[in-house]
């Protein structure tokens, strides 16, 4: 992920995926695992990273990206393995307002 694009990857519907007609494979390294060598049909909608970060936050974890130009991007998912974290629920402003959080006690 280029450094300039890193802040945008957390926005819903931001994508760098090519349109279906633009898929052009020039070498075996560029080929996906799909049978036709193209882009997976459900890839590129721009919801994967933001949803993953919200799911991780909900269970008391976090998702971080570290990118190094010309080398690649590493994704780190941290989850509480003890199981004693409380679910985090956003305030009345909705999911877009991540800094405002309400912590509810765990029942059961």
mmCIF file of N, CA and C in Angstrom:
data_model
loop_
_atom_site.group_PDB
_atom_site.id
_atom_site.type_symbol
_atom_site.label_atom_id
_atom_site.label_comp_id
_atom_site.label_asym_id
_atom_site.label_seq_id
_atom_site.Cartn_x
_atom_site.Cartn_y
_atom_site.Cartn_z
ATOM 1 N N UNK A 1 0.859 -1.175 0.000
ATOM 2 C CA UNK A 1 0.000 0.000 0.000
ATOM 3 C C UNK A 1 0.899 1.231 0.000
ATOM 4 N N UNK A 2 0.770 2.103 -0.969
ATOM 5 C CA UNK A 2 1.566 3.326 -0.969
ATOM 6 C C UNK A 2 1.262 4.180 0.265
ATOM 7 N N UNK A 3 2.266 4.876 0.777
ATOM 8 C CA UNK A 3 2.086 5.689 1.981
ATOM 9 C C UNK A 3 0.995 6.740 1.806
ATOM 10 N N UNK A 4 0.847 7.279 0.602
ATOM 11 C CA UNK A 4 -0.187 8.286 0.354
ATOM 12 C C UNK A 4 -1.590 7.706 0.468
ATOM 13 N N UNK A 5 -1.756 6.416 0.192
ATOM 14 C CA UNK A 5 -3.071 5.775 0.233
ATOM 15 C C UNK A 5 -3.408 5.195 1.601
ATOM 16 N N UNK A 6 -2.450 5.113 2.509
ATOM 17 C CA UNK A 6 -2.659 4.436 3.786
ATOM 18 C C UNK A 6 -3.821 5.004 4.603
ATOM 19 N N UNK A 7 -3.984 6.331 4.742
ATOM 20 C CA UNK A 7 -5.125 6.828 5.519
ATOM 21 C C UNK A 7 -6.477 6.490 4.892
ATOM 22 N N UNK A 8 -6.513 6.325 3.574
ATOM 23 C CA UNK A 8 -7.778 6.080 2.881
ATOM 24 C C UNK A 8 -8.245 4.633 2.973
ATOM 25 N N UNK A 9 -7.368 3.693 3.303
ATOM 26 C CA UNK A 9 -7.776 2.286 3.309
ATOM 27 C C UNK A 9 -8.794 1.999 4.397
ATOM 28 N N UNK A 10 -8.934 2.871 5.390
ATOM 29 C CA UNK A 10 -9.915 2.669 6.458
ATOM 30 C C UNK A 10 -11.275 3.249 6.083
ATOM 31 N N UNK A 11 -11.395 3.881 4.929
ATOM 32 C CA UNK A 11 -12.667 4.433 4.468
ATOM 33 C C UNK A 11 -13.443 3.370 3.705
ATOM 34 N N UNK A 12 -14.746 3.287 3.975
ATOM 35 C CA UNK A 12 -15.583 2.343 3.245
ATOM 36 C C UNK A 12 -15.647 2.739 1.777
ATOM 37 N N UNK A 13 -15.654 1.748 0.927
ATOM 38 C CA UNK A 13 -15.785 1.868 -0.519
ATOM 39 C C UNK A 13 -14.550 2.441 -1.204
ATOM 40 N N UNK A 14 -13.439 2.622 -0.494
ATOM 41 C CA UNK A 14 -12.187 2.993 -1.150
ATOM 42 C C UNK A 14 -11.549 1.717 -1.678
ATOM 43 N N UNK A 15 -11.196 1.714 -2.942
ATOM 44 C CA UNK A 15 -10.615 0.517 -3.535
ATOM 45 C C UNK A 15 -9.567 0.891 -4.572
ATOM 46 N N UNK A 16 -8.606 0.023 -4.736
ATOM 47 C CA UNK A 16 -7.626 0.166 -5.807
ATOM 48 C C UNK A 16 -7.766 -0.976 -6.803
ATOM 49 N N UNK A 17 -8.798 -1.800 -6.623
ATOM 50 C CA UNK A 17 -9.010 -2.943 -7.508
ATOM 51 C C UNK A 17 -9.388 -2.462 -8.903
ATOM 52 N N UNK A 18 -8.946 -3.194 -9.884
ATOM 53 C CA UNK A 18 -9.270 -2.876 -11.268
ATOM 54 C C UNK A 18 -10.697 -3.307 -11.573
ATOM 55 N N UNK A 19 -11.317 -2.626 -12.527
ATOM 56 C CA UNK A 19 -12.640 -3.027 -12.993
ATOM 57 C C UNK A 19 -12.524 -4.373 -13.695
ATOM 58 N N UNK A 20 -13.634 -5.068 -13.844
ATOM 59 C CA UNK A 20 -13.621 -6.419 -14.416
ATOM 60 C C UNK A 20 -12.970 -6.458 -15.797
ATOM 61 N N UNK A 21 -13.171 -5.465 -16.621
ATOM 62 C CA UNK A 21 -12.603 -5.451 -17.961
ATOM 63 C C UNK A 21 -11.135 -5.061 -18.012
ATOM 64 N N UNK A 22 -10.601 -4.509 -16.927
ATOM 65 C CA UNK A 22 -9.213 -4.055 -16.902
ATOM 66 C C UNK A 22 -8.241 -5.129 -16.460
ATOM 67 N N UNK A 23 -8.719 -6.295 -16.095
ATOM 68 C CA UNK A 23 -7.859 -7.342 -15.547
ATOM 69 C C UNK A 23 -6.922 -7.868 -16.624
ATOM 70 N N UNK A 24 -5.643 -7.616 -16.454
ATOM 71 C CA UNK A 24 -4.652 -8.035 -17.437
ATOM 72 C C UNK A 24 -3.445 -8.596 -16.701
ATOM 73 N N UNK A 25 -3.166 -9.856 -16.882
ATOM 74 C CA UNK A 25 -2.051 -10.516 -16.210
ATOM 75 C C UNK A 25 -0.859 -10.519 -17.151
ATOM 76 N N UNK A 26 0.281 -9.989 -16.657
ATOM 77 C CA UNK A 26 1.472 -9.928 -17.500
ATOM 78 C C UNK A 26 2.509 -10.969 -17.126
ATOM 79 N N UNK A 27 2.417 -11.538 -15.929
ATOM 80 C CA UNK A 27 3.383 -12.558 -15.521
ATOM 81 C C UNK A 27 2.734 -13.486 -14.509
ATOM 82 N N UNK A 28 3.373 -14.602 -14.243
ATOM 83 C CA UNK A 28 2.826 -15.574 -13.297
ATOM 84 C C UNK A 28 2.788 -15.003 -11.885
ATOM 85 N N UNK A 29 3.676 -14.037 -11.566
ATOM 86 C CA UNK A 29 3.669 -13.431 -10.238
ATOM 87 C C UNK A 29 2.428 -12.576 -10.017
ATOM 88 N N UNK A 30 1.861 -12.025 -11.090
ATOM 89 C CA UNK A 30 0.678 -11.183 -10.981
ATOM 90 C C UNK A 30 -0.609 -11.989 -10.936
ATOM 91 N N UNK A 31 -0.526 -13.279 -11.075
ATOM 92 C CA UNK A 31 -1.694 -14.144 -11.181
ATOM 93 C C UNK A 31 -2.246 -14.490 -9.802
ATOM 94 N N UNK A 32 -3.568 -14.365 -9.635
ATOM 95 C CA UNK A 32 -4.229 -14.785 -8.395
ATOM 96 C C UNK A 32 -4.461 -16.287 -8.428
ATOM 97 N N UNK A 33 -5.025 -16.810 -7.337
ATOM 98 C CA UNK A 33 -5.300 -18.240 -7.255
ATOM 99 C C UNK A 33 -6.572 -18.644 -7.994
ATOM 100 N N UNK A 34 -7.284 -17.686 -8.570
ATOM 101 C CA UNK A 34 -8.504 -18.020 -9.296
ATOM 102 C C UNK A 34 -8.178 -18.851 -10.523
ATOM 103 N N UNK A 35 -9.144 -19.635 -10.975
ATOM 104 C CA UNK A 35 -8.933 -20.497 -12.138
ATOM 105 C C UNK A 35 -8.640 -19.696 -13.401
ATOM 106 N N UNK A 36 -9.310 -18.551 -13.553
ATOM 107 C CA UNK A 36 -9.108 -17.762 -14.765
ATOM 108 C C UNK A 36 -7.946 -16.788 -14.646
ATOM 109 N N UNK A 37 -7.269 -16.755 -13.491
ATOM 110 C CA UNK A 37 -6.133 -15.869 -13.312
ATOM 111 C C UNK A 37 -6.520 -14.422 -13.097
ATOM 112 N N UNK A 38 -7.792 -14.125 -12.852
ATOM 113 C CA UNK A 38 -8.250 -12.755 -12.684
ATOM 114 C C UNK A 38 -8.503 -12.392 -11.236
ATOM 115 N N UNK A 39 -9.176 -11.277 -11.068
ATOM 116 C CA UNK A 39 -9.515 -10.781 -9.744
ATOM 117 C C UNK A 39 -10.707 -11.566 -9.218
ATOM 118 N N UNK A 40 -10.668 -11.923 -7.941
ATOM 119 C CA UNK A 40 -11.782 -12.649 -7.325
ATOM 120 C C UNK A 40 -13.058 -11.814 -7.449
ATOM 121 N N UNK A 41 -14.214 -12.452 -7.682
ATOM 122 C CA UNK A 41 -15.443 -11.698 -7.941
ATOM 123 C C UNK A 41 -15.898 -10.832 -6.769
ATOM 124 N N UNK A 42 -15.537 -11.178 -5.542
ATOM 125 C CA UNK A 42 -15.963 -10.388 -4.394
ATOM 126 C C UNK A 42 -14.863 -9.445 -3.901
ATOM 127 N N UNK A 43 -13.781 -9.314 -4.616
ATOM 128 C CA UNK A 43 -12.676 -8.452 -4.191
ATOM 129 C C UNK A 43 -12.895 -7.023 -4.665
ATOM 130 N N UNK A 44 -12.381 -6.080 -3.915
ATOM 131 C CA UNK A 44 -12.355 -4.704 -4.363
ATOM 132 C C UNK A 44 -13.554 -3.852 -4.023
ATOM 133 N N UNK A 45 -14.418 -4.293 -3.129
ATOM 134 C CA UNK A 45 -15.570 -3.476 -2.755
ATOM 135 C C UNK A 45 -15.212 -2.410 -1.726
ATOM 136 N N UNK A 46 -14.046 -2.517 -1.097
ATOM 137 C CA UNK A 46 -13.602 -1.498 -0.158
ATOM 138 C C UNK A 46 -14.186 -1.617 1.231
ATOM 139 N N UNK A 47 -14.705 -2.773 1.589
ATOM 140 C CA UNK A 47 -15.297 -2.959 2.918
ATOM 141 C C UNK A 47 -14.461 -3.853 3.824
ATOM 142 N N UNK A 48 -13.534 -4.610 3.291
ATOM 143 C CA UNK A 48 -12.806 -5.613 4.063
ATOM 144 C C UNK A 48 -12.008 -5.061 5.227
ATOM 145 N N UNK A 49 -11.135 -4.097 4.986
ATOM 146 C CA UNK A 49 -10.310 -3.552 6.069
ATOM 147 C C UNK A 49 -11.125 -2.776 7.100
ATOM 148 N N UNK A 50 -12.041 -1.873 6.695
ATOM 149 C CA UNK A 50 -12.824 -1.171 7.716
ATOM 150 C C UNK A 50 -13.681 -2.115 8.564
ATOM 151 N N UNK A 51 -14.302 -3.112 7.931
ATOM 152 C CA UNK A 51 -15.113 -4.067 8.694
ATOM 153 C C UNK A 51 -14.252 -4.906 9.622
ATOM 154 N N UNK A 52 -13.097 -5.335 9.146
ATOM 155 C CA UNK A 52 -12.200 -6.128 9.983
ATOM 156 C C UNK A 52 -11.746 -5.338 11.198
ATOM 157 N N UNK A 53 -11.444 -4.065 11.002
ATOM 158 C CA UNK A 53 -11.034 -3.226 12.135
ATOM 159 C C UNK A 53 -12.176 -3.048 13.125
ATOM 160 N N UNK A 54 -13.404 -2.890 12.629
ATOM 161 C CA UNK A 54 -14.554 -2.758 13.530
ATOM 162 C C UNK A 54 -14.821 -4.047 14.296
ATOM 163 N N UNK A 55 -14.723 -5.197 13.628
ATOM 164 C CA UNK A 55 -14.905 -6.473 14.323
ATOM 165 C C UNK A 55 -13.841 -6.659 15.399
ATOM 166 N N UNK A 56 -12.600 -6.357 15.077
ATOM 167 C CA UNK A 56 -11.523 -6.494 16.064
ATOM 168 C C UNK A 56 -11.761 -5.571 17.253
ATOM 169 N N UNK A 57 -12.163 -4.343 16.992
ATOM 170 C CA UNK A 57 -12.429 -3.390 18.063
ATOM 171 C C UNK A 57 -13.588 -3.852 18.939
ATOM 172 N N UNK A 58 -14.601 -4.442 18.329
ATOM 173 C CA UNK A 58 -15.775 -4.907 19.069
ATOM 174 C C UNK A 58 -15.409 -5.963 20.106
ATOM 175 N N UNK A 59 -14.473 -6.822 19.792
ATOM 176 C CA UNK A 59 -14.096 -7.890 20.730
ATOM 177 C C UNK A 59 -12.866 -7.512 21.558
ATOM 178 N N UNK A 60 -12.509 -6.229 21.564
ATOM 179 C CA UNK A 60 -11.421 -5.771 22.410
ATOM 180 C C UNK A 60 -10.049 -5.857 21.782
ATOM 181 N N UNK A 61 -9.976 -6.021 20.480
ATOM 182 C CA UNK A 61 -8.686 -6.117 19.795
ATOM 183 C C UNK A 61 -8.444 -4.916 18.913
ATOM 184 N N UNK A 62 -7.485 -5.051 18.032
ATOM 185 C CA UNK A 62 -7.199 -3.976 17.083
ATOM 186 C C UNK A 62 -6.532 -4.553 15.834
ATOM 187 N N UNK A 63 -6.671 -3.825 14.742
ATOM 188 C CA UNK A 63 -6.053 -4.180 13.474
ATOM 189 C C UNK A 63 -5.141 -3.033 13.072
ATOM 190 N N UNK A 64 -3.884 -3.351 12.789
ATOM 191 C CA UNK A 64 -2.914 -2.333 12.399
ATOM 192 C C UNK A 64 -2.259 -2.728 11.082
ATOM 193 N N UNK A 65 -1.913 -1.724 10.291
ATOM 194 C CA UNK A 65 -1.180 -1.932 9.046
ATOM 195 C C UNK A 65 0.159 -1.221 9.133
ATOM 196 N N UNK A 66 1.208 -1.901 8.740
ATOM 197 C CA UNK A 66 2.543 -1.307 8.629
ATOM 198 C C UNK A 66 3.015 -1.522 7.202
ATOM 199 N N UNK A 67 3.307 -0.432 6.518
ATOM 200 C CA UNK A 67 3.712 -0.532 5.125
ATOM 201 C C UNK A 67 5.142 -0.028 4.947
ATOM 202 N N UNK A 68 5.867 -0.713 4.092
ATOM 203 C CA UNK A 68 7.231 -0.319 3.734
ATOM 204 C C UNK A 68 7.290 -0.249 2.212
ATOM 205 N N UNK A 69 7.439 0.959 1.656
ATOM 206 C CA UNK A 69 7.473 1.096 0.200
ATOM 207 C C UNK A 69 8.518 0.176 -0.428
ATOM 208 N N UNK A 70 8.158 -0.428 -1.518
ATOM 209 C CA UNK A 70 8.982 -1.365 -2.292
ATOM 210 C C UNK A 70 9.137 -2.726 -1.628
ATOM 211 N N UNK A 71 8.583 -2.913 -0.426
ATOM 212 C CA UNK A 71 8.672 -4.205 0.245
ATOM 213 C C UNK A 71 7.302 -4.836 0.471
ATOM 214 N N UNK A 72 6.289 -4.038 0.792
ATOM 215 C CA UNK A 72 4.963 -4.580 1.017
ATOM 216 C C UNK A 72 4.329 -4.036 2.284
ATOM 217 N N UNK A 73 3.194 -4.616 2.632
ATOM 218 C CA UNK A 73 2.422 -4.189 3.788
ATOM 219 C C UNK A 73 2.154 -5.385 4.676
ATOM 220 N N UNK A 74 2.322 -5.200 5.972
ATOM 221 C CA UNK A 74 2.017 -6.235 6.957
ATOM 222 C C UNK A 74 0.776 -5.824 7.729
ATOM 223 N N UNK A 75 -0.127 -6.772 7.937
ATOM 224 C CA UNK A 75 -1.322 -6.541 8.746
ATOM 225 C C UNK A 75 -1.171 -7.312 10.047
ATOM 226 N N UNK A 76 -1.434 -6.640 11.155
ATOM 227 C CA UNK A 76 -1.345 -7.250 12.479
ATOM 228 C C UNK A 76 -2.711 -7.196 13.139
ATOM 229 N N UNK A 77 -3.204 -8.349 13.540
ATOM 230 C CA UNK A 77 -4.482 -8.452 14.236
ATOM 231 C C UNK A 77 -4.194 -8.876 15.665
ATOM 232 N N UNK A 78 -4.542 -8.015 16.608
ATOM 233 C CA UNK A 78 -4.345 -8.300 18.023
ATOM 234 C C UNK A 78 -5.695 -8.622 18.646
ATOM 235 N N UNK A 79 -5.789 -9.787 19.284
ATOM 236 C CA UNK A 79 -7.015 -10.205 19.961
ATOM 237 C C UNK A 79 -6.684 -10.594 21.393
ATOM 238 N N UNK A 80 -7.602 -10.320 22.300
ATOM 239 C CA UNK A 80 -7.432 -10.661 23.697
ATOM 240 C C UNK A 80 -7.715 -12.145 23.873
ATOM 241 N N UNK A 81 -6.710 -12.919 24.174
ATOM 242 C CA UNK A 81 -6.905 -14.366 24.286
ATOM 243 C C UNK A 81 -7.461 -14.788 25.633
ATOM 244 N N UNK A 82 -7.479 -13.892 26.621
ATOM 245 C CA UNK A 82 -8.008 -14.244 27.934
ATOM 246 C C UNK A 82 -9.532 -14.285 27.945
ATOM 247 N N UNK A 83 -10.166 -13.572 27.043
ATOM 248 C CA UNK A 83 -11.621 -13.580 26.975
ATOM 249 C C UNK A 83 -12.280 -12.716 28.029
ATOM 250 N N UNK A 84 -11.530 -11.825 28.668
ATOM 251 C CA UNK A 84 -12.130 -10.990 29.703
ATOM 252 C C UNK A 84 -12.379 -9.554 29.235
ATOM 253 N N UNK A 85 -12.240 -9.287 27.945
ATOM 254 C CA UNK A 85 -12.499 -7.949 27.408
ATOM 255 C C UNK A 85 -13.993 -7.766 27.190
ATOM 256 N N UNK A 86 -14.449 -6.541 27.412
ATOM 257 C CA UNK A 86 -15.853 -6.229 27.186
ATOM 258 C C UNK A 86 -16.047 -5.753 25.751
ATOM 259 N N UNK A 87 -17.256 -5.994 25.225
ATOM 260 C CA UNK A 87 -17.554 -5.547 23.873
ATOM 261 C C UNK A 87 -17.580 -4.028 23.846
ATOM 262 N N UNK A 88 -17.091 -3.450 22.774
ATOM 263 C CA UNK A 88 -17.095 -2.002 22.604
ATOM 264 C C UNK A 88 -18.199 -1.667 21.620
ATOM 265 N N UNK A 89 -19.110 -0.791 22.043
ATOM 266 C CA UNK A 89 -20.229 -0.385 21.198
ATOM 267 C C UNK A 89 -20.099 1.109 20.961
ATOM 268 N N UNK A 90 -20.215 1.541 19.704
ATOM 269 C CA UNK A 90 -20.127 2.961 19.379
ATOM 270 C C UNK A 90 -21.299 3.714 19.977
ATOM 271 N N UNK A 91 -21.094 5.016 20.145
ATOM 272 C CA UNK A 91 -22.147 5.877 20.655
ATOM 273 C C UNK A 91 -23.265 6.046 19.645
ATOM 274 N N UNK A 92 -24.157 6.975 19.903
ATOM 275 C CA UNK A 92 -25.324 7.171 19.053
ATOM 276 C C UNK A 92 -24.975 7.731 17.679
ATOM 277 N N UNK A 93 -23.748 8.204 17.481
ATOM 278 C CA UNK A 93 -23.362 8.798 16.202
ATOM 279 C C UNK A 93 -23.147 7.748 15.119
ATOM 280 N N UNK A 94 -23.066 6.474 15.470
ATOM 281 C CA UNK A 94 -22.897 5.427 14.471
ATOM 282 C C UNK A 94 -21.470 4.953 14.367
ATOM 283 N N UNK A 95 -21.218 4.072 13.404
ATOM 284 C CA UNK A 95 -19.925 3.426 13.263
ATOM 285 C C UNK A 95 -18.825 4.368 12.799
ATOM 286 N N UNK A 96 -19.181 5.452 12.129
ATOM 287 C CA UNK A 96 -18.155 6.353 11.616
ATOM 288 C C UNK A 96 -17.462 7.131 12.735
ATOM 289 N N UNK A 97 -18.082 7.191 13.898
ATOM 290 C CA UNK A 97 -17.538 7.964 15.009
ATOM 291 C C UNK A 97 -16.816 7.034 15.974
ATOM 292 N N UNK A 98 -15.679 6.475 15.564
ATOM 293 C CA UNK A 98 -14.961 5.495 16.377
ATOM 294 C C UNK A 98 -14.433 6.029 17.698
ATOM 295 N N UNK A 99 -14.005 7.304 17.825
ATOM 296 C CA UNK A 99 -13.483 7.740 19.119
ATOM 297 C C UNK A 99 -14.521 7.738 20.231
ATOM 298 N N UNK A 100 -15.805 7.909 19.920
ATOM 299 C CA UNK A 100 -16.851 7.888 20.935
ATOM 300 C C UNK A 100 -17.282 6.451 21.150
ATOM 301 N N UNK A 101 -16.964 5.910 22.322
ATOM 302 C CA UNK A 101 -17.270 4.505 22.583
ATOM 303 C C UNK A 101 -17.996 4.351 23.904
ATOM 304 N N UNK A 102 -18.868 3.402 23.949
ATOM 305 C CA UNK A 102 -19.603 3.057 25.150
ATOM 306 C C UNK A 102 -19.281 1.607 25.461
ATOM 307 N N UNK A 103 -18.799 1.332 26.657
ATOM 308 C CA UNK A 103 -18.451 -0.035 27.033
ATOM 309 C C UNK A 103 -19.572 -0.594 27.891
ATOM 310 N N UNK A 104 -20.168 -1.673 27.425
ATOM 311 C CA UNK A 104 -21.250 -2.327 28.145
ATOM 312 C C UNK A 104 -20.707 -3.521 28.913
ATOM 313 N N UNK A 105 -21.255 -3.787 30.109
ATOM 314 C CA UNK A 105 -20.780 -4.958 30.857
ATOM 315 C C UNK A 105 -21.172 -6.245 30.154
ATOM 316 N N UNK A 106 -20.315 -7.220 30.237
ATOM 317 C CA UNK A 106 -20.567 -8.530 29.638
ATOM 318 C C UNK A 106 -21.507 -9.298 30.559
ATOM 319 N N UNK A 107 -22.521 -9.908 29.975
ATOM 320 C CA UNK A 107 -23.461 -10.704 30.770
ATOM 321 C C UNK A 107 -23.193 -12.172 30.538
ATOM 322 N N UNK A 108 -23.446 -12.959 31.565
ATOM 323 C CA UNK A 108 -23.324 -14.402 31.396
ATOM 324 C C UNK A 108 -22.104 -14.997 31.831
#
